[in-house]
Amino acid sequence: GAYHVWVLPILGMGRSTNGVNYLGVFPIMGTVYDFMGMDEWTFTLFPLYSKFRMDDTVTESWLWPVYSRTHGPREDRFRVWPFYGRSSVADGKVQREFVLWPFWSQVHYNYRVSKGDGYVLFPLYGHVKLTDQETWWVLPPLFRHTVGARQSLSYYPWPFVQIAHGDNEKLWVWPFYGHKQYSGDKSQFILWPFYADAMRPAGASTWHRWRVFPFLYSTRVTEPAQTGAPP
């Protein structure tokens, strides 16, 4: 059966779930299995060389994080950081590139219901135009304005003033006052963190929580009435 012995961060040894015996002496050399979400990790004088696998996706790095190459059934990435990088994920539906990160980055979306392009010239300006929405940034991420078919969003500047209208409603003038309503959840604050309350549906029940920090805390859960139950 599989077993693992770790003396972090130096030694890893054992037998993988596939019956492979392994040994790794970090950062000198070795291969370890089932470690920190990775199915397999091989390294030599890390960060000189590293190769790890998650399912059918393999990433190989030299002088991490400078050079990196990823192959997989749903993603393809190449990076010589910070000079140039590109990636294609979700079967090519999202394609990204950067040049002299973080100063220039661009993206192309090719989803069935939403297509378009965008770019960011950091820290000055950014713009994204899709089928169903358009976004502008000034000094990103501080100032943003998004107009969409079902949702609008504005930061003036983030995170202090946030305004949203549409499927989700939000008004924040932090830390003085704020309220929001997302998918049935309602919450608000006054002079954060001193007063805050929230209401959320949980199945057939509803819970309401409020606080006056650091003095009072209250949580109330309301259950639906039982049909035909005695009073």
PDB file of C-alpha atoms in Angstrom, residues 32-210:
ATOM      1  CA  VAL A  32       8.066  12.948  -4.546  1.00  0.00           C
ATOM      2  CA  TYR A  33       4.434  11.953  -5.057  1.00  0.00           C
ATOM      3  CA  ASP A  34       1.106  13.190  -3.683  1.00  0.00           C
ATOM      4  CA  PHE A  35       2.656  16.325  -2.180  1.00  0.00           C
ATOM      5  CA  MET A  36       0.815  19.651  -1.615  1.00  0.00           C
ATOM      6  CA  GLY A  37      -1.769  18.945  -4.305  1.00  0.00           C
ATOM      7  CA  MET A  38       0.796  17.741  -6.861  1.00  0.00           C
ATOM      8  CA  ASP A  39       0.599  14.180  -8.156  1.00  0.00           C
ATOM      9  CA  GLU A  40       4.337  14.131  -8.930  1.00  0.00           C
ATOM     10  CA  TRP A  41       7.205  16.579  -8.379  1.00  0.00           C
ATOM     11  CA  THR A  42      10.770  16.161  -9.667  1.00  0.00           C
ATOM     12  CA  PHE A  43      13.505  18.683  -8.814  1.00  0.00           C
ATOM     13  CA  THR A  44      17.265  19.154  -9.203  1.00  0.00           C
ATOM     14  CA  LEU A  45      19.021  21.902  -7.251  1.00  0.00           C
ATOM     15  CA  PHE A  46      15.704  23.751  -6.926  1.00  0.00           C
ATOM     16  CA  PRO A  47      15.039  26.414  -8.200  1.00  0.00           C
ATOM     17  CA  LEU A  48      17.452  25.421 -11.008  1.00  0.00           C
ATOM     18  CA  TYR A  49      15.097  22.731 -12.341  1.00  0.00           C
ATOM     19  CA  SER A  50      11.597  21.619 -11.383  1.00  0.00           C
ATOM     20  CA  LYS A  51       8.877  19.538 -13.022  1.00  0.00           C
ATOM     21  CA  PHE A  52       5.502  18.775 -11.522  1.00  0.00           C
ATOM     22  CA  ARG A  53       2.353  16.988 -12.709  1.00  0.00           C
ATOM     23  CA  MET A  54      -1.271  17.443 -11.719  1.00  0.00           C
ATOM     24  CA  ASP A  55      -3.539  14.925 -13.477  1.00  0.00           C
ATOM     25  CA  ASP A  56      -2.550  15.207 -17.157  1.00  0.00           C
ATOM     26  CA  THR A  57      -1.047  18.701 -16.882  1.00  0.00           C
ATOM     27  CA  VAL A  58       2.760  18.998 -16.662  1.00  0.00           C
ATOM     28  CA  THR A  59       4.731  22.134 -15.803  1.00  0.00           C
ATOM     29  CA  GLU A  60       8.510  22.321 -16.324  1.00  0.00           C
ATOM     30  CA  SER A  61      10.559  25.214 -14.888  1.00  0.00           C
ATOM     31  CA  TRP A  62      14.164  26.378 -15.101  1.00  0.00           C
ATOM     32  CA  LEU A  63      15.396  29.002 -12.646  1.00  0.00           C
ATOM     33  CA  TRP A  64      11.874  29.220 -11.233  1.00  0.00           C
ATOM     34  CA  PRO A  65       9.984  31.525 -11.635  1.00  0.00           C
ATOM     35  CA  VAL A  66      11.882  32.826 -14.712  1.00  0.00           C
ATOM     36  CA  TYR A  67      11.245  30.081 -17.291  1.00  0.00           C
ATOM     37  CA  SER A  68       8.105  27.951 -17.180  1.00  0.00           C
ATOM     38  CA  ARG A  69       6.312  25.738 -19.724  1.00  0.00           C
ATOM     39  CA  THR A  70       2.949  24.041 -19.118  1.00  0.00           C
ATOM     40  CA  HIS A  71       1.192  21.429 -21.275  1.00  0.00           C
ATOM     41  CA  GLY A  72      -2.214  19.968 -20.592  1.00  0.00           C
ATOM     42  CA  PRO A  73      -5.508  18.980 -22.205  1.00  0.00           C
ATOM     43  CA  ARG A  74      -7.128  22.312 -21.277  1.00  0.00           C
ATOM     44  CA  GLU A  75      -4.215  24.717 -20.886  1.00  0.00           C
ATOM     45  CA  ASP A  76      -0.978  25.715 -22.588  1.00  0.00           C
ATOM     46  CA  ARG A  77       1.390  28.244 -20.985  1.00  0.00           C
ATOM     47  CA  PHE A  78       4.817  29.708 -21.730  1.00  0.00           C
ATOM     48  CA  ARG A  79       6.680  32.272 -19.636  1.00  0.00           C
ATOM     49  CA  VAL A  80      10.077  33.974 -19.526  1.00  0.00           C
ATOM     50  CA  TRP A  81       9.327  36.207 -16.576  1.00  0.00           C
ATOM     51  CA  PRO A  82       9.146  39.212 -16.460  1.00  0.00           C
ATOM     52  CA  PHE A  83       9.868  39.721 -20.167  1.00  0.00           C
ATOM     53  CA  TYR A  84       7.163  37.762 -21.977  1.00  0.00           C
ATOM     54  CA  GLY A  85       4.430  35.237 -21.299  1.00  0.00           C
ATOM     55  CA  ARG A  86       1.358  33.753 -22.943  1.00  0.00           C
ATOM     56  CA  SER A  87      -1.334  31.291 -21.953  1.00  0.00           C
ATOM     57  CA  SER A  88      -4.338  29.570 -23.479  1.00  0.00           C
ATOM     58  CA  VAL A  89      -6.904  27.956 -21.166  1.00  0.00           C
ATOM     59  CA  ALA A  90     -10.402  26.477 -21.358  1.00  0.00           C
ATOM     60  CA  ASP A  91      -9.812  24.996 -24.832  1.00  0.00           C
ATOM     61  CA  GLY A  92      -8.550  28.317 -26.172  1.00  0.00           C
ATOM     62  CA  LYS A  93     -11.542  30.312 -24.995  1.00  0.00           C
ATOM     63  CA  VAL A  94      -9.255  32.598 -22.936  1.00  0.00           C
ATOM     64  CA  GLN A  95      -5.871  33.703 -24.303  1.00  0.00           C
ATOM     65  CA  ARG A  96      -3.552  36.010 -22.363  1.00  0.00           C
ATOM     66  CA  GLU A  97      -0.190  37.666 -23.029  1.00  0.00           C
ATOM     67  CA  PHE A  98       2.117  39.981 -21.101  1.00  0.00           C
ATOM     68  CA  VAL A  99       5.200  41.988 -22.067  1.00  0.00           C
ATOM     69  CA  LEU A 100       7.483  43.382 -19.365  1.00  0.00           C
ATOM     70  CA  TRP A 101       5.084  42.333 -16.617  1.00  0.00           C
ATOM     71  CA  PRO A 102       3.190  44.098 -15.060  1.00  0.00           C
ATOM     72  CA  PHE A 103       3.367  47.034 -17.482  1.00  0.00           C
ATOM     73  CA  TRP A 104       1.546  45.528 -20.482  1.00  0.00           C
ATOM     74  CA  SER A 105      -0.973  42.683 -20.542  1.00  0.00           C
ATOM     75  CA  GLN A 106      -3.758  41.756 -22.945  1.00  0.00           C
ATOM     76  CA  VAL A 107      -6.512  39.160 -23.148  1.00  0.00           C
ATOM     77  CA  HIS A 108      -8.847  37.674 -25.742  1.00  0.00           C
ATOM     78  CA  TYR A 109     -12.139  35.962 -24.790  1.00  0.00           C
ATOM     79  CA  ASN A 110     -13.904  33.593 -27.169  1.00  0.00           C
ATOM     80  CA  TYR A 111     -16.823  32.196 -25.159  1.00  0.00           C
ATOM     81  CA  ARG A 112     -20.010  31.311 -27.006  1.00  0.00           C
ATOM     82  CA  VAL A 113     -22.070  34.037 -25.290  1.00  0.00           C
ATOM     83  CA  SER A 114     -19.294  36.592 -24.773  1.00  0.00           C
ATOM     84  CA  LYS A 115     -16.373  37.501 -27.038  1.00  0.00           C
ATOM     85  CA  GLY A 116     -13.942  40.393 -27.046  1.00  0.00           C
ATOM     86  CA  ASP A 117     -10.533  41.807 -26.165  1.00  0.00           C
ATOM     87  CA  GLY A 118      -8.901  43.842 -23.451  1.00  0.00           C
ATOM     88  CA  TYR A 119      -5.606  45.311 -22.323  1.00  0.00           C
ATOM     89  CA  VAL A 120      -4.016  47.028 -19.321  1.00  0.00           C
ATOM     90  CA  LEU A 121      -1.164  49.548 -19.505  1.00  0.00           C
ATOM     91  CA  PHE A 122      -0.168  49.477 -15.838  1.00  0.00           C
ATOM     92  CA  PRO A 123      -0.445  51.692 -13.834  1.00  0.00           C
ATOM     93  CA  LEU A 124      -2.136  54.151 -16.205  1.00  0.00           C
ATOM     94  CA  TYR A 125      -5.107  52.772 -18.138  1.00  0.00           C
ATOM     95  CA  GLY A 126      -7.041  49.656 -19.127  1.00  0.00           C
ATOM     96  CA  HIS A 127      -9.993  48.741 -21.322  1.00  0.00           C
ATOM     97  CA  VAL A 128     -12.021  45.562 -21.989  1.00  0.00           C
ATOM     98  CA  LYS A 129     -14.837  45.334 -24.526  1.00  0.00           C
ATOM     99  CA  LEU A 130     -16.951  42.180 -24.644  1.00  0.00           C
ATOM    100  CA  THR A 131     -20.204  41.229 -26.320  1.00  0.00           C
ATOM    101  CA  ASP A 132     -22.270  41.949 -23.202  1.00  0.00           C
ATOM    102  CA  GLN A 133     -20.185  44.493 -21.253  1.00  0.00           C
ATOM    103  CA  GLU A 134     -17.442  47.125 -21.412  1.00  0.00           C
ATOM    104  CA  THR A 135     -14.952  48.167 -18.719  1.00  0.00           C
ATOM    105  CA  TRP A 136     -12.575  51.119 -18.321  1.00  0.00           C
ATOM    106  CA  TRP A 137      -9.793  51.496 -15.718  1.00  0.00           C
ATOM    107  CA  VAL A 138      -7.815  54.579 -14.737  1.00  0.00           C
ATOM    108  CA  LEU A 139      -4.868  53.934 -12.430  1.00  0.00           C
ATOM    109  CA  PRO A 140      -5.981  50.280 -12.149  1.00  0.00           C
ATOM    110  CA  PRO A 141      -7.302  48.872  -9.900  1.00  0.00           C
ATOM    111  CA  LEU A 142      -8.251  52.134  -8.156  1.00  0.00           C
ATOM    112  CA  PHE A 143     -10.771  53.605 -10.625  1.00  0.00           C
ATOM    113  CA  ARG A 144     -13.077  51.355 -12.644  1.00  0.00           C
ATOM    114  CA  HIS A 145     -16.339  51.710 -14.523  1.00  0.00           C
ATOM    115  CA  THR A 146     -18.182  48.709 -16.013  1.00  0.00           C
ATOM    116  CA  VAL A 147     -21.388  48.859 -18.043  1.00  0.00           C
ATOM    117  CA  GLY A 148     -23.137  45.583 -18.861  1.00  0.00           C
ATOM    118  CA  ALA A 149     -26.454  44.242 -19.999  1.00  0.00           C
ATOM    119  CA  ARG A 150     -27.344  43.002 -16.500  1.00  0.00           C
ATOM    120  CA  GLN A 151     -24.810  44.678 -14.220  1.00  0.00           C
ATOM    121  CA  SER A 152     -22.922  47.948 -13.778  1.00  0.00           C
ATOM    122  CA  LEU A 153     -20.008  48.497 -11.400  1.00  0.00           C
ATOM    123  CA  SER A 154     -17.947  51.546 -10.407  1.00  0.00           C
ATOM    124  CA  TYR A 155     -14.974  52.185  -8.093  1.00  0.00           C
ATOM    125  CA  TYR A 156     -14.199  55.815  -7.114  1.00  0.00           C
ATOM    126  CA  PRO A 157     -11.626  54.721  -5.866  1.00  0.00           C
ATOM    127  CA  TRP A 158     -11.440  51.048  -4.828  1.00  0.00           C
ATOM    128  CA  PRO A 159     -11.924  49.861  -2.098  1.00  0.00           C
ATOM    129  CA  PHE A 160     -13.405  52.971  -0.498  1.00  0.00           C
ATOM    130  CA  VAL A 161     -16.289  53.833  -2.857  1.00  0.00           C
ATOM    131  CA  GLN A 162     -17.985  50.904  -4.651  1.00  0.00           C
ATOM    132  CA  ILE A 163     -21.295  51.169  -6.523  1.00  0.00           C
ATOM    133  CA  ALA A 164     -23.142  48.340  -8.300  1.00  0.00           C
ATOM    134  CA  HIS A 165     -26.547  48.221  -9.990  1.00  0.00           C
ATOM    135  CA  GLY A 166     -28.345  45.338 -11.680  1.00  0.00           C
ATOM    136  CA  ASP A 167     -28.620  41.722 -10.595  1.00  0.00           C
ATOM    137  CA  ASN A 168     -26.463  42.676  -7.605  1.00  0.00           C
ATOM    138  CA  GLU A 169     -26.838  45.950  -5.710  1.00  0.00           C
ATOM    139  CA  LYS A 170     -24.060  47.561  -3.713  1.00  0.00           C
ATOM    140  CA  LEU A 171     -23.162  50.937  -2.222  1.00  0.00           C
ATOM    141  CA  TRP A 172     -20.025  51.284  -0.114  1.00  0.00           C
ATOM    142  CA  VAL A 173     -18.531  54.472   1.255  1.00  0.00           C
ATOM    143  CA  TRP A 174     -16.016  52.708   3.464  1.00  0.00           C
ATOM    144  CA  PRO A 175     -15.641  52.887   6.454  1.00  0.00           C
ATOM    145  CA  PHE A 176     -18.681  55.128   7.009  1.00  0.00           C
ATOM    146  CA  TYR A 177     -21.579  53.216   5.436  1.00  0.00           C
ATOM    147  CA  GLY A 178     -22.270  50.345   3.102  1.00  0.00           C
ATOM    148  CA  HIS A 179     -24.980  47.937   1.998  1.00  0.00           C
ATOM    149  CA  LYS A 180     -25.207  45.189  -0.600  1.00  0.00           C
ATOM    150  CA  GLN A 181     -27.683  42.611  -1.874  1.00  0.00           C
ATOM    151  CA  TYR A 182     -26.304  39.558  -3.715  1.00  0.00           C
ATOM    152  CA  SER A 183     -28.502  36.587  -4.673  1.00  0.00           C
ATOM    153  CA  GLY A 184     -30.849  37.056  -1.734  1.00  0.00           C
ATOM    154  CA  ASP A 185     -28.094  37.867   0.772  1.00  0.00           C
ATOM    155  CA  LYS A 186     -28.416  41.307   2.373  1.00  0.00           C
ATOM    156  CA  SER A 187     -25.850  43.067   4.535  1.00  0.00           C
ATOM    157  CA  GLN A 188     -24.865  46.526   5.699  1.00  0.00           C
ATOM    158  CA  PHE A 189     -22.414  48.286   7.975  1.00  0.00           C
ATOM    159  CA  ILE A 190     -22.187  51.667   9.724  1.00  0.00           C
ATOM    160  CA  LEU A 191     -18.805  52.968  10.861  1.00  0.00           C
ATOM    161  CA  TRP A 192     -17.142  49.613  10.148  1.00  0.00           C
ATOM    162  CA  PRO A 193     -16.296  47.525  12.138  1.00  0.00           C
ATOM    163  CA  PHE A 194     -18.530  48.874  14.940  1.00  0.00           C
ATOM    164  CA  TYR A 195     -21.972  48.020  13.522  1.00  0.00           C
ATOM    165  CA  ALA A 196     -22.813  45.391  10.893  1.00  0.00           C
ATOM    166  CA  ASP A 197     -25.781  43.166  10.121  1.00  0.00           C
ATOM    167  CA  ALA A 198     -26.488  40.488   7.539  1.00  0.00           C
ATOM    168  CA  MET A 199     -29.455  38.373   6.458  1.00  0.00           C
ATOM    169  CA  ARG A 200     -29.053  35.189   4.430  1.00  0.00           C
ATOM    170  CA  PRO A 201     -31.452  32.459   3.279  1.00  0.00           C
ATOM    171  CA  ALA A 202     -30.235  28.943   4.123  1.00  0.00           C
ATOM    172  CA  GLY A 203     -32.529  26.475   2.389  1.00  0.00           C
ATOM    173  CA  ALA A 204     -35.994  26.950   3.853  1.00  0.00           C
ATOM    174  CA  SER A 205     -34.570  28.872   6.819  1.00  0.00           C
ATOM    175  CA  THR A 206     -33.315  32.438   7.176  1.00  0.00           C
ATOM    176  CA  TRP A 207     -30.606  33.650   9.519  1.00  0.00           C
ATOM    177  CA  HIS A 208     -30.042  37.202  10.673  1.00  0.00           C
ATOM    178  CA  ARG A 209     -26.827  38.263  12.375  1.00  0.00           C
ATOM    179  CA  TRP A 210     -25.815  41.648  13.772  1.00  0.00           C
TER     180      TRP A 210
END
